[in-house]
PDB file of C-alpha atoms in Angstrom:
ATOM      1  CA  UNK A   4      12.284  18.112 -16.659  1.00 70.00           C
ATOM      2  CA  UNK A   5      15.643  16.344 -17.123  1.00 84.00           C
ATOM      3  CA  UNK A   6      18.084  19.442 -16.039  1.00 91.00           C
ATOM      4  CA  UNK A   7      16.006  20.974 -13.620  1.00 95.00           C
ATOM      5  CA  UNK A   8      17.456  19.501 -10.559  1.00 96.00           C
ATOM      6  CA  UNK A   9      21.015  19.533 -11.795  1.00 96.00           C
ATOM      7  CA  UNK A  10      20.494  23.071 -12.177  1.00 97.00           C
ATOM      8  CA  UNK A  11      19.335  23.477  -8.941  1.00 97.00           C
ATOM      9  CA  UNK A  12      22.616  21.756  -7.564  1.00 97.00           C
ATOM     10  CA  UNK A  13      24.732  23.833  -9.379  1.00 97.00           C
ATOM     11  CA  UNK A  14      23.610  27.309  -8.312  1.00 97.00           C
ATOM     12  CA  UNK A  15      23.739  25.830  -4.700  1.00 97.00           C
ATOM     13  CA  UNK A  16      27.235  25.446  -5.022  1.00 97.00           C
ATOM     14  CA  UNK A  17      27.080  28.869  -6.313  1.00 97.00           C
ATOM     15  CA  UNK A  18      25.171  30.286  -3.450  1.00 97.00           C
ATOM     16  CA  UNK A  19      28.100  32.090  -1.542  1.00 97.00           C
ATOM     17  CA  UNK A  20      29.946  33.964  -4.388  1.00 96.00           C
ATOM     18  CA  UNK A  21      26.680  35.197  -6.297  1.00 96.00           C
ATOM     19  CA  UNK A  22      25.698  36.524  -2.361  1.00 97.00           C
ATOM     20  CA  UNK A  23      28.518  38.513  -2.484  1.00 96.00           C
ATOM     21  CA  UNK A  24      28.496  39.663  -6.269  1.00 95.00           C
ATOM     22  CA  UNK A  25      25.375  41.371  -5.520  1.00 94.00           C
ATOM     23  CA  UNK A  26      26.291  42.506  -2.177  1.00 95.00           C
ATOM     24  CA  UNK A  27      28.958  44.275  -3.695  1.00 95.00           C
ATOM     25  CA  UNK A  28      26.205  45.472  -6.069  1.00 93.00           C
ATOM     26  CA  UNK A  29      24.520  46.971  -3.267  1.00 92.00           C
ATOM     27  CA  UNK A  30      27.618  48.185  -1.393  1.00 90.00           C
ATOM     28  CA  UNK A  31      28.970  50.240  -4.767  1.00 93.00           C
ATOM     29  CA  UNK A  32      25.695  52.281  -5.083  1.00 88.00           C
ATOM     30  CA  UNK A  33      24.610  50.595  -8.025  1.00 89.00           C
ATOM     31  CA  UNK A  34      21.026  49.660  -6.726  1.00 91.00           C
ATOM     32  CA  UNK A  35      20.010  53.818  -7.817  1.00 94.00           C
ATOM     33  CA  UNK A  36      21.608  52.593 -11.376  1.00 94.00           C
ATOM     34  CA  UNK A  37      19.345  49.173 -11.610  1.00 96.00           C
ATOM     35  CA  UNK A  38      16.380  51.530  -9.774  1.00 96.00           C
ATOM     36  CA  UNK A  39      16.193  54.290 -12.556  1.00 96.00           C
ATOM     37  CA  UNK A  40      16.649  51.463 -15.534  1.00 96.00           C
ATOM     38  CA  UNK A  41      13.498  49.302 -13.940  1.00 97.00           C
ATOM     39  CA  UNK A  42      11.506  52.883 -13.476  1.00 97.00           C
ATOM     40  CA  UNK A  43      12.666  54.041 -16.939  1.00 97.00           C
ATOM     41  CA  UNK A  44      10.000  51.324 -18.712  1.00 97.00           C
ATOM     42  CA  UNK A  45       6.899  51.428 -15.941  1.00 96.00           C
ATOM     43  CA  UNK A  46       4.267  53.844 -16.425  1.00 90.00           C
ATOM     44  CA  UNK A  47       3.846  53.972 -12.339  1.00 87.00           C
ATOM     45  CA  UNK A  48       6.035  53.648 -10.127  1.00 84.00           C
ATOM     46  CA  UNK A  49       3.770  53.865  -6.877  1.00 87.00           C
ATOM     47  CA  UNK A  50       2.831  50.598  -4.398  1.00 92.00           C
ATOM     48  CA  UNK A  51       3.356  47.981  -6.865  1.00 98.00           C
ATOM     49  CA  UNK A  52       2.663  44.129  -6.432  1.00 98.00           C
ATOM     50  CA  UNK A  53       5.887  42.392  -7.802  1.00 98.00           C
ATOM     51  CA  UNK A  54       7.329  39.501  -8.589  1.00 98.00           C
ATOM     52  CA  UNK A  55      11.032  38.868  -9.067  1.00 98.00           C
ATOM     53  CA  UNK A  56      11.282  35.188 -10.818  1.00 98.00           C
ATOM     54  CA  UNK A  57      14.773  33.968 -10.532  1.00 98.00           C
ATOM     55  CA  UNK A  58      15.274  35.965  -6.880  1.00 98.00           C
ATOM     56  CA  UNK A  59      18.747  34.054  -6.395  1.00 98.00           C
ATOM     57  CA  UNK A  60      20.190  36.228  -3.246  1.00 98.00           C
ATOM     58  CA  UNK A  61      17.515  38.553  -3.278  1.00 98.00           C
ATOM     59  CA  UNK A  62      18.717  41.539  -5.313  1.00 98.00           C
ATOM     60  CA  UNK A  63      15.638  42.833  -6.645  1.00 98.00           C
ATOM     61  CA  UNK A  64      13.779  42.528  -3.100  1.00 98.00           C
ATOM     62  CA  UNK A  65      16.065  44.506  -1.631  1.00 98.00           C
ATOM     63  CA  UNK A  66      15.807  46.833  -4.412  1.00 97.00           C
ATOM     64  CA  UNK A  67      12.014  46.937  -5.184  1.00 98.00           C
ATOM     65  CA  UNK A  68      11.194  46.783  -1.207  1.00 97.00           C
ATOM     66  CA  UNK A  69      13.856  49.667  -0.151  1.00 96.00           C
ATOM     67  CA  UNK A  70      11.187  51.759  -2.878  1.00 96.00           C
ATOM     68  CA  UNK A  71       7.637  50.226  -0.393  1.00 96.00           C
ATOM     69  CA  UNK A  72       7.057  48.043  -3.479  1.00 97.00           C
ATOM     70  CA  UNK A  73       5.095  44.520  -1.799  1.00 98.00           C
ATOM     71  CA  UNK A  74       7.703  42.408  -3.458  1.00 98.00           C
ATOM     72  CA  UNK A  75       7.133  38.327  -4.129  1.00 98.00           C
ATOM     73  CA  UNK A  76      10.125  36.520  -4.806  1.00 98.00           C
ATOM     74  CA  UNK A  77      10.559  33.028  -5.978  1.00 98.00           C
ATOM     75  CA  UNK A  78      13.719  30.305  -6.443  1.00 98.00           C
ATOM     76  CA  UNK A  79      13.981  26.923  -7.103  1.00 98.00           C
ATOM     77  CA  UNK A  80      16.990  26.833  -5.466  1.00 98.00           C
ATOM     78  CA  UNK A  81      15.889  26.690  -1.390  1.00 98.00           C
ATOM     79  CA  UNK A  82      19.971  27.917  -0.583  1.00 98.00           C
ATOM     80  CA  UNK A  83      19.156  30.540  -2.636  1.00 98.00           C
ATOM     81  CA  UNK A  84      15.956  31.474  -1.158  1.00 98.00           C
ATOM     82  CA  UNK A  85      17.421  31.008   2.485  1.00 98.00           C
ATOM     83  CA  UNK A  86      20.420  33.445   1.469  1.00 98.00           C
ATOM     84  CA  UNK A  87      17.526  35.975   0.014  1.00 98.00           C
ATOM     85  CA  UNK A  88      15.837  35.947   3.327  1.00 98.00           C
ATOM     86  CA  UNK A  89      19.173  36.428   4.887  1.00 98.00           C
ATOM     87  CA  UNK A  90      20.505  39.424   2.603  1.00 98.00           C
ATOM     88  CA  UNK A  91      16.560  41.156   2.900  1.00 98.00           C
ATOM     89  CA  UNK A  92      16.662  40.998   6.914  1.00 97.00           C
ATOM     90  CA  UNK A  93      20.397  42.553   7.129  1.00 96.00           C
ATOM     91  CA  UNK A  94      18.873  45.543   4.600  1.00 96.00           C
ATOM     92  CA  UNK A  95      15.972  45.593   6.732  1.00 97.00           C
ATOM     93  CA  UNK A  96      13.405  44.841   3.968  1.00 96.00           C
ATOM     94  CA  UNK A  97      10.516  42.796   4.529  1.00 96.00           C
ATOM     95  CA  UNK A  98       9.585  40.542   1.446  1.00 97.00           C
ATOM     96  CA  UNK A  99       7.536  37.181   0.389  1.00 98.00           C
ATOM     97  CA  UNK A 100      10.007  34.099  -0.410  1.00 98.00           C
ATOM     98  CA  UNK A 101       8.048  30.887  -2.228  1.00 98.00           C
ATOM     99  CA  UNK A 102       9.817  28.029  -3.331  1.00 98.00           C
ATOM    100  CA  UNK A 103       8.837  27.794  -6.913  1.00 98.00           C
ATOM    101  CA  UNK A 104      10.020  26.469 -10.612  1.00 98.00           C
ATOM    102  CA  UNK A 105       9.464  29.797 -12.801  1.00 98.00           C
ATOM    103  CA  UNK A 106       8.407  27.400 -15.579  1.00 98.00           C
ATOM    104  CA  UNK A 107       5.169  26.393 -13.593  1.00 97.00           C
ATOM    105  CA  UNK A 108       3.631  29.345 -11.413  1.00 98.00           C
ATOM    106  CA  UNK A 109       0.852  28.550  -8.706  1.00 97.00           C
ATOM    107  CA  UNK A 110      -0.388  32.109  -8.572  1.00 98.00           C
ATOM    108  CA  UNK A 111      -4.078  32.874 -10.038  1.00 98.00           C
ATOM    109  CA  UNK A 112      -4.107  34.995 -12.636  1.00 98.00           C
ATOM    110  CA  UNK A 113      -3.756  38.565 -13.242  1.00 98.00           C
ATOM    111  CA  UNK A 114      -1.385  38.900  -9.154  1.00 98.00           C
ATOM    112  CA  UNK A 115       1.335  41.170 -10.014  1.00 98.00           C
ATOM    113  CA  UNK A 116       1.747  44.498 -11.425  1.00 98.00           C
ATOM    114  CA  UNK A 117       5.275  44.130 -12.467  1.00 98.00           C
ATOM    115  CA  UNK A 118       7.530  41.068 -13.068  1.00 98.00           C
ATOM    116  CA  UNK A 119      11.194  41.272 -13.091  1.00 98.00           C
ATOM    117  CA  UNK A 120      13.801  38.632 -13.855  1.00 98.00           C
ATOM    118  CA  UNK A 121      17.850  38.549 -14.118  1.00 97.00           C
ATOM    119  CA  UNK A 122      19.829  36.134 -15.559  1.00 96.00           C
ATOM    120  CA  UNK A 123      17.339  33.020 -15.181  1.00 98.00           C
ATOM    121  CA  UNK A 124      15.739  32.936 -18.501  1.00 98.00           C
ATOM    122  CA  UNK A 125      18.784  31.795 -20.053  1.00 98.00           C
ATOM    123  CA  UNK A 126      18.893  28.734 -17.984  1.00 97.00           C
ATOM    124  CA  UNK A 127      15.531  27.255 -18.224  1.00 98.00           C
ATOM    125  CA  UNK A 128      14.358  23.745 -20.325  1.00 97.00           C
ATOM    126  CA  UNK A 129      11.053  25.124 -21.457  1.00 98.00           C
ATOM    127  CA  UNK A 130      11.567  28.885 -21.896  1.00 98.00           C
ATOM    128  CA  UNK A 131       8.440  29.308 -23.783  1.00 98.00           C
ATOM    129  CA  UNK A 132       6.383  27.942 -21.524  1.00 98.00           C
ATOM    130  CA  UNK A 133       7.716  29.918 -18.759  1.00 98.00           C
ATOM    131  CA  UNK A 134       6.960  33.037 -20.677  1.00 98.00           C
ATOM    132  CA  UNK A 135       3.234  31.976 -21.005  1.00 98.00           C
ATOM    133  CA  UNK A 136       2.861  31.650 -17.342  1.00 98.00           C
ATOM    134  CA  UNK A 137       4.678  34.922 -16.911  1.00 98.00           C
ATOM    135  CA  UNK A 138       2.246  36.876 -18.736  1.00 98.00           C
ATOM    136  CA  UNK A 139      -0.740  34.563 -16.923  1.00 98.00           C
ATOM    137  CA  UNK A 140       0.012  35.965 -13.687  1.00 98.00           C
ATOM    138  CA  UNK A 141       0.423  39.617 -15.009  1.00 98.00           C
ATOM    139  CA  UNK A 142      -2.012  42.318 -14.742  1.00 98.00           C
ATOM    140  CA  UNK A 143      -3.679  43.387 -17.913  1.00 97.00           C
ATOM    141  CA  UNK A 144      -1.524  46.676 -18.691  1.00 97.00           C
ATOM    142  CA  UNK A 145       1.143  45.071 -16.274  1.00 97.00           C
ATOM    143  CA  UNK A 146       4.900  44.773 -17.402  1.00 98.00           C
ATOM    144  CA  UNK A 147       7.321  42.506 -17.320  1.00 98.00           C
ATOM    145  CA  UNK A 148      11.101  43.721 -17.009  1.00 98.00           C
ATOM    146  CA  UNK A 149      14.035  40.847 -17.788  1.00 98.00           C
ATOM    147  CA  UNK A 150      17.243  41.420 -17.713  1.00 98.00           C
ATOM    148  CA  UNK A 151      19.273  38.532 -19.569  1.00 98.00           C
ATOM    149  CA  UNK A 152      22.156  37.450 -21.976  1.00 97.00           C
ATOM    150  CA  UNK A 153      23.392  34.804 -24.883  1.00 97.00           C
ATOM    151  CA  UNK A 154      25.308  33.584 -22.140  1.00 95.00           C
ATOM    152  CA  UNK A 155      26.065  30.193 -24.066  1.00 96.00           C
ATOM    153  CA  UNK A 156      25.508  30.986 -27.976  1.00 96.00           C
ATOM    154  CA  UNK A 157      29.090  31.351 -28.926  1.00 95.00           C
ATOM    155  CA  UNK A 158      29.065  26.790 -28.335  1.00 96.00           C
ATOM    156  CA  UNK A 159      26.729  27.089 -31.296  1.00 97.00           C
ATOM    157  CA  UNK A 160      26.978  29.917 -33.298  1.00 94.00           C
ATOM    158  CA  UNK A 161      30.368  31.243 -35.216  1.00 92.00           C
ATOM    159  CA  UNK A 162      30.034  34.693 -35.024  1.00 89.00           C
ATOM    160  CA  UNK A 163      29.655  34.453 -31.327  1.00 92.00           C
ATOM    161  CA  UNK A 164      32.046  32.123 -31.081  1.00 91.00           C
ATOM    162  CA  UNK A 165      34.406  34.643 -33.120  1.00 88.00           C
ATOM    163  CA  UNK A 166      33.618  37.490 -30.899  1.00 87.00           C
ATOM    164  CA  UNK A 167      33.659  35.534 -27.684  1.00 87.00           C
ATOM    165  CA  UNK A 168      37.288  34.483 -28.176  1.00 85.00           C
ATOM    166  CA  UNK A 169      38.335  37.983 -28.224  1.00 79.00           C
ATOM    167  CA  UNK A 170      36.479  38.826 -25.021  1.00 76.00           C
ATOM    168  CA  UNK A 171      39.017  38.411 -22.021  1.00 64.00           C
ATOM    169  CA  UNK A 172      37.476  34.900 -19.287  1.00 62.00           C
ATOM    170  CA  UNK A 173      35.847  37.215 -16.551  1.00 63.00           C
ATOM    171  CA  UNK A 174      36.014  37.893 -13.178  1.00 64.00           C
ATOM    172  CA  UNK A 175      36.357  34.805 -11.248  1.00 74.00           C
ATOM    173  CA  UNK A 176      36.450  36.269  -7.502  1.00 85.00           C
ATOM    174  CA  UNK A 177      32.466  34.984  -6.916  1.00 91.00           C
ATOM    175  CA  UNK A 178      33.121  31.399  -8.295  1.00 91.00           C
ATOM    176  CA  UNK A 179      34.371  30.437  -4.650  1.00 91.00           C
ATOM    177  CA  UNK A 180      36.204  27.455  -7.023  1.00 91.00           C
ATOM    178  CA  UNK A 181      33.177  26.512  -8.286  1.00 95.00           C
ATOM    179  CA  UNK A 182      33.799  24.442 -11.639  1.00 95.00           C
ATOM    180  CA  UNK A 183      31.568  26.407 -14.530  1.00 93.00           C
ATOM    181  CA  UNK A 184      31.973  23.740 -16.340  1.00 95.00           C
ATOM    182  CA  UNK A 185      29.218  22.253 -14.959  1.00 96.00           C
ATOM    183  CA  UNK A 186      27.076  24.446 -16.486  1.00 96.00           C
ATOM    184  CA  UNK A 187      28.457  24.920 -19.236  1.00 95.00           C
ATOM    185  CA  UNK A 188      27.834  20.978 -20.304  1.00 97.00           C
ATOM    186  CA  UNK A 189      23.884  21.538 -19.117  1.00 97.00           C
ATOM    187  CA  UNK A 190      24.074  24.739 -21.315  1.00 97.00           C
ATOM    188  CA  UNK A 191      25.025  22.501 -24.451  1.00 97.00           C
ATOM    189  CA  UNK A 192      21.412  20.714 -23.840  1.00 97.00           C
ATOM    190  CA  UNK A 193      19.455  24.065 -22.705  1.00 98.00           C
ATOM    191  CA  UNK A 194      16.881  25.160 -25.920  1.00 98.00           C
ATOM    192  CA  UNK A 195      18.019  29.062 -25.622  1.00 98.00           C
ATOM    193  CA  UNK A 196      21.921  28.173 -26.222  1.00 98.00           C
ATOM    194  CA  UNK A 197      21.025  27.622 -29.717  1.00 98.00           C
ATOM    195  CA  UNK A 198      18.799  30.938 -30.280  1.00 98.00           C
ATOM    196  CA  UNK A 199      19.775  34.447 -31.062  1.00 96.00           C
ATOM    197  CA  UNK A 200      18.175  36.398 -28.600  1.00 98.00           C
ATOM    198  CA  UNK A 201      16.363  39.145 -27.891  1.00 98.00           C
ATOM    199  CA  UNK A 202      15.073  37.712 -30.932  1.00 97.00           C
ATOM    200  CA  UNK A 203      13.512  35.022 -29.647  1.00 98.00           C
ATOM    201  CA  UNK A 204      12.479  36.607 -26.946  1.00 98.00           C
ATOM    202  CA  UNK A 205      10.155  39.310 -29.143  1.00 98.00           C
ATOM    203  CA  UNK A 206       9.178  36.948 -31.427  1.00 98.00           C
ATOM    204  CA  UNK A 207       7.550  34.341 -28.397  1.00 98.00           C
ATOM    205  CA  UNK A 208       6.402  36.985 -26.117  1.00 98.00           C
ATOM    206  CA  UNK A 209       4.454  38.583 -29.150  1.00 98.00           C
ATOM    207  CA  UNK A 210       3.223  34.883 -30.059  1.00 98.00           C
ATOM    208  CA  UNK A 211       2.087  34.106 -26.916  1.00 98.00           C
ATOM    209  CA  UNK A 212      -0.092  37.605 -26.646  1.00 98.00           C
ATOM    210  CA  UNK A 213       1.821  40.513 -25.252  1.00 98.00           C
ATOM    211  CA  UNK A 214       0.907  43.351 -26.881  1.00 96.00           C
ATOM    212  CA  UNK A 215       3.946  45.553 -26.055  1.00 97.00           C
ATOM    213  CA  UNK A 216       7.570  44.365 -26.417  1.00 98.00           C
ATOM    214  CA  UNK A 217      10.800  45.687 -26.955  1.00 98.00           C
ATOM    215  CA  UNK A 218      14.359  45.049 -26.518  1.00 97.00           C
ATOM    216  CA  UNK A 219      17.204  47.431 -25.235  1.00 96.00           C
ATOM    217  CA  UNK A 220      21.103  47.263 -25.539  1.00 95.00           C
ATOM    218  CA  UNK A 221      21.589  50.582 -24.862  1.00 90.00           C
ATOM    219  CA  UNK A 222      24.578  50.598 -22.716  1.00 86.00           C
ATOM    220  CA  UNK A 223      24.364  46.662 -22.553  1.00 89.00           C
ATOM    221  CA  UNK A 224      27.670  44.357 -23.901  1.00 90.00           C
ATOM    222  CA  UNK A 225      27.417  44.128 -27.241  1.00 88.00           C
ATOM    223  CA  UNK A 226      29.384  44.186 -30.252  1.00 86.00           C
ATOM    224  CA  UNK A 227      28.758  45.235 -33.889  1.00 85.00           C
ATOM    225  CA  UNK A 228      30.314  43.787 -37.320  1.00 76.00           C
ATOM    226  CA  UNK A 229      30.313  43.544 -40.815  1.00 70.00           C
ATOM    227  CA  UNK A 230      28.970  40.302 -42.404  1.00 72.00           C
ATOM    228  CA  UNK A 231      28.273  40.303 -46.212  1.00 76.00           C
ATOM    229  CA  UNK A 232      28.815  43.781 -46.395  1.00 79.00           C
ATOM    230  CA  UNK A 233      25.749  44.114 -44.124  1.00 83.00           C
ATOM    231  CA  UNK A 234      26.863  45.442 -40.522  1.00 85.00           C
ATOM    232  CA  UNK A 235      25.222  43.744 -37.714  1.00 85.00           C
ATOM    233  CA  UNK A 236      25.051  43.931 -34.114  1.00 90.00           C
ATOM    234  CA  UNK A 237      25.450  40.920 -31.736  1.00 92.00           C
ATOM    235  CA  UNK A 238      24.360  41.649 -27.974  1.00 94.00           C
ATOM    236  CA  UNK A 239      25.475  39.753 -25.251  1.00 95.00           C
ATOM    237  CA  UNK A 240      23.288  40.804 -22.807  1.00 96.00           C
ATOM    238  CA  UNK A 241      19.965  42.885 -23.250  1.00 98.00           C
ATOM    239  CA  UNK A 242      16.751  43.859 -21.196  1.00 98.00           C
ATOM    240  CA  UNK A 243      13.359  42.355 -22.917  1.00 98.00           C
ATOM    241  CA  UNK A 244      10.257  44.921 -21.672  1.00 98.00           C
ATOM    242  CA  UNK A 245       7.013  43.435 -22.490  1.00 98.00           C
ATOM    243  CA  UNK A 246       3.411  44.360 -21.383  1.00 98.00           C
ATOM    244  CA  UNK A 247       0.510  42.152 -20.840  1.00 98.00           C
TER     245      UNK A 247
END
């Protein structure tokens, strides 16, 4: 895949600050928040096999283990993974770390009873097919939770790009001086900067054979307008539930 290792690079840079973003996180009290959102769309919450695809710093470990959940994380970043293994030992949570490119799984099929991603779908060449090996490694009746934005849409798209002039340029305390440009010129090439989404999202996932799915912006950014005379809402970010 032609981005894949520039991708890679990138988020190594980006290693240090994203640490701390969701150290902070953790630090502020808002793993209870993310807990009772993931919770909120499972049917049981007891001794779950999971998998978090995307781990970066290991957020979700340290989230998902801190319940007893056996937790499998993967990263095709290996600073990332390293920092994950790092951030799980200083919460004292034991967890499984592969180095793996969520677009090609080697797990059998049917391993986990729960797969949860953040801000990784996004950034993938071959979303679709990434999805597909997703649901492979799911349980029948298993769910998969991901968390995820338009992060890129407005370089496409004119209402975004309306919308996401108005929007102030971020916090930049976890860049570290990393240059987001960068990504932003691999975005430009990157199939999902050119889709609305969750709408995509639905529309593969049901496709490809899940036969639950759902979006949520509840409480998510998003904006609404009037086009046409027809008001409409444009999410920036958004969770997509679906269940195998």
């Amino acid at each position: 895949m032609r981005h894949l290792e520039a991708i890679k690079d990138y988020w190594t840079m980006r290693v240090d600050g994203y640490s701390c973003s969701i150290l902070d996180e953790l630090g502020s009290g808002k793993a209870s928040h993310w807990l009772d959102i993931i919770n909120s769309y499972l049917t049981s919450t007891s001794s779950l096999e999971v998998l978090d695809i995307g781990t970066g710093p290991g957020f979700f470990p340290i989230i998902m283990g801190n319940e007893g959940h056996k937790v499998t994380a993967i990263d095709y970043t290996e600073a990332m993974l390293d920092m994950a293994k790092r951030n799980c030992e200083q919460f004292g949570i034991s967890a499984h770390f592969c180095h793996m490119d969520a677009q090609r799984l080697s797990f059998p099929d049917d391993s986990f009873d729960l797969i949860l991603s953040r801000n990784l779908v996004w950034d993938l060449e071959r979303p679709r097919k990434a999805y597909r090996e997703w649901l492979r490694v799911l349980r029948p009746g298993g769910r998969m939770i991901i968390f995820d934005g338009n992060h890129y849409l407005h370089l496409f798209d004119r209402d975004y790009a309306i919308e996401n002039q108005k929007r102030e340029s971020g916090d930049h305390r976890y860049l570290k001086g990393v240059d987001t440009n960068i990504i932003k010129d691999i975005a430009r090439d990157l199939p999902l900067s050119r889709e609305r989404r969750p709408q995509w999202d639905i529309n593969t996932l049901i496709e490809l054979g899940a036969r639950l799915v759902f979006a949520d912006i509840r409480g998510m950014d998003s904006c609404r307008k009037v086009l046409n005379g027809e008001p409409i809402s444009l999410p920036f970010s958004f969770i997509v539930v679906a269940e195998k």
